[in-house]
Amino acid sequence: MRCEKLKVWKRACRLSCEIYKTTSSIKDYGFRDQITRSGLSVPSNIAEGEERSGVKEQIRFLNYSQGSAAELITQLFIGIEIGYIEKQKGLELINETKEILAIVSQVSKNKKAVLKN
């Protein structure tokens, strides 16, 4: 798999694992299911896009990953506000998600530039 070479994919996988660990004791299964799904979608879409042959398709899956990251940030904020996630841990996860989102955005931008040339 080509994605295994990407540092951003590795970071997103570690983030997803950390989301699972952090939310494992939350009894609100709907919330826990949603936040773990969005966390899992970030690296999954990076991986799926990397395995596509066309650049347009790769960009599309990077866009999905960006959307999932934004969704995850929203859910982390809500989790902190309602007391499901400890504030310091939640802010660390938000910061990591934002860094991953910035990298994915740059990769997408670079791929778009290839299309124009």
XYZ file of C-alpha atoms in Angstrom:
117
model
C 0.000 0.000 0.000
C 1.367 3.389 -0.996
C -0.266 5.110 1.973
C 2.045 3.317 4.398
C 4.860 5.571 3.187
C 2.962 8.752 4.091
C 3.761 10.342 7.452
C 0.367 12.050 7.488
C -1.399 8.691 7.110
C 0.621 7.282 10.019
C -0.220 10.293 12.171
C -3.908 10.022 11.268
C -3.878 6.315 12.189
C -2.313 7.100 15.569
C -4.909 9.844 16.088
C -7.709 7.407 15.343
C -6.303 4.935 17.872
C -6.069 7.701 20.459
C -9.707 8.672 19.826
C -10.754 5.066 20.463
C -8.742 4.931 23.715
C -9.969 8.322 24.918
C -13.642 7.574 24.287
C -13.713 3.916 25.353
C -15.472 4.653 28.659
C -18.142 6.989 27.236
C -21.538 5.404 27.828
C -23.307 7.530 25.200
C -22.830 4.979 22.434
C -24.247 7.254 19.727
C -21.681 9.949 20.475
C -18.861 7.464 20.866
C -19.761 5.714 17.609
C -19.909 9.002 15.686
C -16.620 10.404 16.979
C -14.738 7.145 16.410
C -16.188 6.885 12.899
C -15.061 10.374 11.931
C -11.637 9.704 13.465
C -11.365 6.460 11.529
C -12.426 8.127 8.286
C -9.460 10.513 8.234
C -6.735 7.889 7.619
C -9.103 5.586 5.736
C -9.834 8.198 3.087
C -6.163 9.115 2.786
C -5.425 5.435 2.169
C -8.252 4.950 -0.309
C -7.231 8.029 -2.272
C -3.586 6.990 -2.442
C -4.552 3.685 -3.988
C -6.550 5.360 -6.757
C -4.803 5.737 -10.089
C -6.199 9.110 -11.129
C -5.124 12.376 -9.517
C -8.707 13.701 -9.545
C -9.843 10.680 -7.554
C -6.939 11.079 -5.140
C -7.950 14.695 -4.555
C -11.585 13.683 -4.012
C -10.610 11.282 -1.219
C -8.296 13.857 0.347
C -11.313 16.188 0.397
C -13.322 13.494 2.183
C -10.504 13.177 4.704
C -10.555 16.948 5.261
C -14.301 16.843 5.874
C -13.908 14.013 8.364
C -11.183 15.954 10.177
C -13.450 18.994 10.447
C -16.236 16.767 11.739
C -13.850 15.262 14.301
C -12.763 18.701 15.546
C -16.426 19.646 16.009
C -17.181 16.469 17.942
C -14.106 16.892 20.138
C -15.215 20.436 21.050
C -18.684 19.156 21.892
C -17.233 16.243 23.877
C -15.202 18.681 25.965
C -18.168 21.006 26.512
C -20.511 18.250 27.698
C -17.882 16.673 29.931
C -17.291 13.481 27.967
C -13.669 14.316 27.172
C -11.166 15.824 29.620
C -10.359 19.335 28.433
C -6.566 19.047 28.203
C -6.745 15.719 26.346
C -9.453 17.038 24.037
C -7.428 20.133 23.158
C -4.386 17.962 22.399
C -6.512 15.849 20.054
C -7.949 18.961 18.414
C -4.464 20.366 17.827
C -3.247 17.103 16.316
C -6.324 16.950 14.088
C -5.728 20.526 12.922
C -2.098 19.721 12.078
C -3.153 16.647 10.109
C -5.841 18.679 8.347
C -3.262 21.290 7.336
C -0.973 18.618 5.890
C -3.799 16.928 3.988
C -4.872 20.336 2.641
C -1.342 20.997 1.393
C -1.096 17.563 -0.243
C -4.418 18.215 -1.972
C -3.231 21.642 -3.128
C -0.025 20.103 -4.516
C -2.011 17.481 -6.435
C -4.304 20.176 -7.855
C -1.226 22.044 -9.094
C -0.123 18.875 -10.939
C -3.486 18.797 -12.711
C -3.063 22.371 -13.935
C 0.340 21.673 -15.450
